[in-house]
PDB file of C-alpha atoms and ligand atoms in Angstrom:
ATOM      1  CA  MET V   1       0.000   0.000   0.000  1.00 93.00           C
ATOM      2  CA  THR V   2       1.305   3.431  -0.934  1.00 97.00           C
ATOM      3  CA  ASP V   3       1.440   6.403   1.428  1.00 97.00           C
ATOM      4  CA  ASP V   4      -1.242   8.109  -0.663  1.00 97.00           C
ATOM      5  CA  GLU V   5      -3.532   5.088  -0.368  1.00 98.00           C
ATOM      6  CA  LEU V   6      -3.040   4.990   3.403  1.00 98.00           C
ATOM      7  CA  LEU V   7      -3.761   8.705   3.701  1.00 96.00           C
ATOM      8  CA  ASP V   8      -6.860   8.312   1.534  1.00 96.00           C
ATOM      9  CA  LEU V   9      -8.154   5.731   4.019  1.00 98.00           C
ATOM     10  CA  ALA V  10      -7.480   8.170   6.876  1.00 97.00           C
ATOM     11  CA  ARG V  11      -9.377  10.876   5.004  1.00 95.00           C
ATOM     12  CA  GLN V  12     -12.287   8.525   4.311  1.00 96.00           C
ATOM     13  CA  VAL V  13     -12.661   7.350   7.899  1.00 97.00           C
ATOM     14  CA  ARG V  14     -12.397  10.965   9.032  1.00 96.00           C
ATOM     15  CA  ASP V  15     -15.838  11.474   7.466  1.00 95.00           C
ATOM     16  CA  LYS V  16     -17.248   9.101  10.085  1.00 97.00           C
ATOM     17  CA  ALA V  17     -15.947  11.073  13.083  1.00 97.00           C
ATOM     18  CA  HIS V  18     -18.394  11.942  15.837  1.00 98.00           C
ATOM     19  CA  CYS V  19     -17.292  15.471  16.713  1.00 97.00           C
ATOM     20  CA  PRO V  20     -20.370  17.662  17.314  1.00 97.00           C
ATOM     21  CA  TYR V  21     -18.606  19.657  20.053  1.00 98.00           C
ATOM     22  CA  SER V  22     -15.332  20.646  18.420  1.00 97.00           C
ATOM     23  CA  GLY V  23     -16.371  20.323  14.788  1.00 96.00           C
ATOM     24  CA  PHE V  24     -12.848  19.042  14.190  1.00 96.00           C
ATOM     25  CA  SER V  25     -12.835  15.620  12.564  1.00 96.00           C
ATOM     26  CA  VAL V  26      -9.778  13.369  12.517  1.00 97.00           C
ATOM     27  CA  GLY V  27      -9.091  10.074  10.770  1.00 97.00           C
ATOM     28  CA  ALA V  28      -6.166   7.724  11.318  1.00 98.00           C
ATOM     29  CA  ALA V  29      -5.091   4.732   9.239  1.00 98.00           C
ATOM     30  CA  LEU V  30      -2.217   2.522  10.330  1.00 98.00           C
ATOM     31  CA  ILE V  31      -0.449  -0.509   8.923  1.00 98.00           C
ATOM     32  CA  ASP V  32       0.707  -3.083  11.431  1.00 98.00           C
ATOM     33  CA  GLU V  33       3.673  -5.463  11.236  1.00 98.00           C
ATOM     34  CA  ASN V  34       1.577  -7.954   9.266  1.00 97.00           C
ATOM     35  CA  GLY V  35       0.601  -5.417   6.617  1.00 98.00           C
ATOM     36  CA  VAL V  36      -2.948  -5.217   7.965  1.00 98.00           C
ATOM     37  CA  VAL V  37      -4.640  -1.798   7.947  1.00 98.00           C
ATOM     38  CA  HIS V  38      -6.592  -0.502  10.947  1.00 98.00           C
ATOM     39  CA  LEU V  39      -8.726   2.624  11.041  1.00 98.00           C
ATOM     40  CA  GLY V  40      -9.962   5.055  13.670  1.00 98.00           C
ATOM     41  CA  CYS V  41     -11.772   8.369  13.940  1.00 98.00           C
ATOM     42  CA  ASN V  42     -12.345  10.700  16.853  1.00 98.00           C
ATOM     43  CA  VAL V  43     -15.426  10.087  18.978  1.00 98.00           C
ATOM     44  CA  GLU V  44     -16.493  12.920  21.248  1.00 98.00           C
ATOM     45  CA  ASN V  45     -18.902  12.904  24.173  1.00 98.00           C
ATOM     46  CA  ALA V  46     -21.198  15.383  25.903  1.00 98.00           C
ATOM     47  CA  ALA V  47     -18.885  14.942  28.884  1.00 98.00           C
ATOM     48  CA  TYR V  48     -16.037  16.542  26.980  1.00 98.00           C
ATOM     49  CA  SER V  49     -13.124  14.811  28.660  1.00 97.00           C
ATOM     50  CA  ASN V  50     -14.339  11.432  27.415  1.00 98.00           C
ATOM     51  CA  VAL V  51     -13.154  12.146  23.879  1.00 98.00           C
ATOM     52  CA  SER V  52     -11.408   9.311  22.078  1.00 98.00           C
ATOM     53  CA  CYS V  53      -8.840  10.426  19.505  1.00 98.00           C
ATOM     54  CA  ALA V  54      -8.651   8.914  16.030  1.00 98.00           C
ATOM     55  CA  GLU V  55      -5.229   7.419  16.697  1.00 98.00           C
ATOM     56  CA  ALA V  56      -6.496   5.754  19.870  1.00 98.00           C
ATOM     57  CA  GLY V  57      -9.309   4.150  17.871  1.00 98.00           C
ATOM     58  CA  ALA V  58      -6.939   2.831  15.222  1.00 99.00           C
ATOM     59  CA  ILE V  59      -4.585   1.466  17.874  1.00 99.00           C
ATOM     60  CA  SER V  60      -7.448  -0.275  19.678  1.00 98.00           C
ATOM     61  CA  ALA V  61      -8.507  -1.872  16.389  1.00 98.00           C
ATOM     62  CA  MET V  62      -4.920  -3.016  15.788  1.00 98.00           C
ATOM     63  CA  VAL V  63      -4.583  -4.606  19.211  1.00 98.00           C
ATOM     64  CA  ALA V  64      -7.989  -6.294  18.919  1.00 98.00           C
ATOM     65  CA  GLY V  65      -6.920  -7.582  15.508  1.00 98.00           C
ATOM     66  CA  GLY V  66      -3.744  -9.134  16.877  1.00 98.00           C
ATOM     67  CA  GLY V  67      -1.255  -6.521  15.686  1.00 98.00           C
ATOM     68  CA  THR V  68       1.583  -5.535  17.970  1.00 98.00           C
ATOM     69  CA  ARG V  69       3.677  -2.963  16.044  1.00 98.00           C
ATOM     70  CA  ILE V  70       2.833   0.151  14.040  1.00 98.00           C
ATOM     71  CA  ALA V  71       4.787   0.221  10.790  1.00 98.00           C
ATOM     72  CA  LYS V  72       3.185   3.413   9.521  1.00 98.00           C
ATOM     73  CA  ILE V  73       0.340   5.675  10.569  1.00 98.00           C
ATOM     74  CA  ALA V  74      -1.320   8.393   8.491  1.00 98.00           C
ATOM     75  CA  VAL V  75      -3.425  11.073  10.165  1.00 98.00           C
ATOM     76  CA  ALA V  76      -5.771  13.582   8.534  1.00 96.00           C
ATOM     77  CA  GLY V  77      -7.864  16.206  10.250  1.00 96.00           C
ATOM     78  CA  GLY V  78      -9.572  19.530   9.960  1.00 93.00           C
ATOM     79  CA  SER V  79     -12.605  21.598  10.818  1.00 93.00           C
ATOM     80  CA  ALA V  80     -15.978  21.030   9.197  1.00 82.00           C
ATOM     81  CA  GLY V  81     -15.806  21.775   5.490  1.00 80.00           C
ATOM     82  CA  GLU V  82     -12.020  21.897   5.548  1.00 83.00           C
ATOM     83  CA  LYS V  83     -10.427  19.378   3.205  1.00 79.00           C
ATOM     84  CA  SER V  84      -7.542  18.239   5.345  1.00 74.00           C
ATOM     85  CA  ARG V  85      -4.610  19.730   7.126  1.00 74.00           C
ATOM     86  CA  ALA V  86      -1.357  18.556   8.600  1.00 79.00           C
ATOM     87  CA  CYS V  87      -2.715  16.994  11.754  1.00 91.00           C
ATOM     88  CA  THR V  88       0.202  15.683  13.731  1.00 96.00           C
ATOM     89  CA  PRO V  89      -0.848  13.546  16.702  1.00 98.00           C
ATOM     90  CA  CYS V  90      -1.563  15.298  20.004  1.00 98.00           C
ATOM     91  CA  GLY V  91       0.723  14.744  22.969  1.00 98.00           C
ATOM     92  CA  GLY V  92      -1.314  11.917  24.433  1.00 98.00           C
ATOM     93  CA  CYS V  93      -1.493  10.136  21.097  1.00 98.00           C
ATOM     94  CA  ARG V  94       2.260  10.443  20.641  1.00 98.00           C
ATOM     95  CA  GLN V  95       2.660   8.446  23.810  1.00 98.00           C
ATOM     96  CA  ARG V  96       0.015   5.967  22.603  1.00 98.00           C
ATOM     97  CA  ILE V  97       1.771   5.471  19.268  1.00 98.00           C
ATOM     98  CA  ASP V  98       5.137   5.211  20.984  1.00 98.00           C
ATOM     99  CA  GLU V  99       3.923   2.152  22.882  1.00 98.00           C
ATOM    100  CA  PHE V 100       3.735   0.246  19.581  1.00 98.00           C
ATOM    101  CA  ALA V 101       6.497   1.996  17.620  1.00 98.00           C
ATOM    102  CA  ASP V 102      10.097   1.267  16.813  1.00 97.00           C
ATOM    103  CA  GLU V 103      12.820   3.215  14.996  1.00 97.00           C
ATOM    104  CA  ASN V 104      11.274   2.287  11.625  1.00 98.00           C
ATOM    105  CA  THR V 105       7.792   3.522  12.460  1.00 98.00           C
ATOM    106  CA  ARG V 106       6.705   6.487  10.355  1.00 98.00           C
ATOM    107  CA  ILE V 107       4.012   9.035  11.190  1.00 98.00           C
ATOM    108  CA  ILE V 108       2.894  10.666   7.976  1.00 98.00           C
ATOM    109  CA  VAL V 109       0.672  13.681   7.274  1.00 97.00           C
ATOM    110  CA  LYS V 110       0.030  15.987   4.352  1.00 95.00           C
ATOM    111  CA  ASP V 111      -0.182  19.749   4.801  1.00 90.00           C
ATOM    112  CA  ASN V 112      -2.725  22.087   3.197  1.00 85.00           C
ATOM    113  CA  ASP V 113      -0.620  22.225   0.039  1.00 89.00           C
ATOM    114  CA  GLU V 114      -0.576  18.429  -0.206  1.00 91.00           C
ATOM    115  CA  ASN V 115       3.107  18.236   0.723  1.00 94.00           C
ATOM    116  CA  TRP V 116       4.133  15.147   2.670  1.00 96.00           C
ATOM    117  CA  HIS V 117       5.679  15.326   6.130  1.00 97.00           C
ATOM    118  CA  SER V 118       7.097  12.132   7.566  1.00 98.00           C
ATOM    119  CA  TYR V 119       8.252  11.812  11.166  1.00 98.00           C
ATOM    120  CA  THR V 120       9.911   9.219  13.311  1.00 98.00           C
ATOM    121  CA  MET V 121       8.599   8.657  16.806  1.00 98.00           C
ATOM    122  CA  ASP V 122      11.825  10.080  18.212  1.00 97.00           C
ATOM    123  CA  GLU V 123      11.213  13.318  16.330  1.00 98.00           C
ATOM    124  CA  LEU V 124       7.688  13.655  17.697  1.00 98.00           C
ATOM    125  CA  LEU V 125       8.414  12.492  21.235  1.00 98.00           C
ATOM    126  CA  PRO V 126      12.113  12.610  22.104  1.00 97.00           C
ATOM    127  CA  SER V 127      13.309  11.011  25.317  1.00 96.00           C
ATOM    128  CA  SER V 128       9.931   9.371  25.710  1.00 94.00           C
ATOM    129  CA  PHE V 129       8.789   7.570  28.824  1.00 94.00           C
ATOM    130  CA  HIS V 130       9.201   3.815  29.002  1.00 91.00           C
ATOM    131  CA  LEU V 131       8.886   1.546  31.983  1.00 93.00           C
TER     132      LEU V 131
HETATM  133  N1  THU L 201      -8.022  14.770  18.005  1.00 88.42           N
HETATM  134  C1  THU L 201      -7.677  13.541  17.504  1.00 88.42           C
HETATM  135  O1  THU L 201      -8.540  12.715  17.187  1.00 88.42           O
HETATM  136  N2  THU L 201      -6.359  13.256  17.386  1.00 88.42           N
HETATM  137  C2  THU L 201      -5.345  14.127  17.668  1.00 88.42           C
HETATM  138  O2  THU L 201      -4.171  13.757  17.608  1.00 88.42           O
HETATM  139  C3  THU L 201      -5.663  15.511  18.005  1.00 88.42           C
HETATM  140  C4  THU L 201      -7.065  15.770  18.422  1.00 88.42           C
HETATM  141  C5  THU L 201      -9.443  15.100  18.144  1.00 88.42           C
HETATM  142  C6  THU L 201      -9.922  15.193  19.564  1.00 88.42           C
HETATM  143  C7  THU L 201     -11.111  16.109  19.435  1.00 88.42           C
HETATM  144  O3  THU L 201     -12.249  15.326  19.125  1.00 88.42           O
HETATM  145  C8  THU L 201     -10.784  16.984  18.251  1.00 88.42           C
HETATM  146  O4  THU L 201      -9.714  16.366  17.577  1.00 88.42           O
HETATM  147  C9  THU L 201     -10.383  18.403  18.619  1.00 88.42           C
HETATM  148  O5  THU L 201      -9.380  18.401  19.560  1.00 88.42           O
END
C-alpha cells in the first residue's frame, strides 16, 4: 500500500468522526507489522473529557486484531468543510503510538498544500517515557 492510499483511508474514515462539540474531525489509518490496515476516527462525548482520539481508535482496532507494532500511521484532520490539514498527533497520542512503535515507524501527514511530512517517533516524542 502506498502512502497516498493509506492517507486516503485516513481521510475517508475521518468522514465518520463523531465530533459535534469541536467540529474538528480526525481520521487515522495505520499498517501493522503484518501489513494489515486498521482505522480510527475521533469520537467525542457530551462529557467533553471522554473524547477518544482517532489514533487511539486505530490502535485499539490493531490490538484487537492481533497486531503488535505500528509500521506506519497516516493522520488527517480539519474543521468542518475543511479538506484536510497537517494533523500531527496530540501529545497523548504520541505516547500511545510510541507504545507500539520502533525506529522504523513512520508518522505521515500531508499539509494544506498536499506536501508530505514524515516523522519518526523520536522526532515527535524525544526522550519518551518507558517503563
Ligand atoms: N483529536 C484527535 O482525534 N487526534 C489528535 O491527535 C488531536 C485531536 C481530536 C480530539 C477532538 O475530538 C478533536 O480532535 C479536537 O481536539
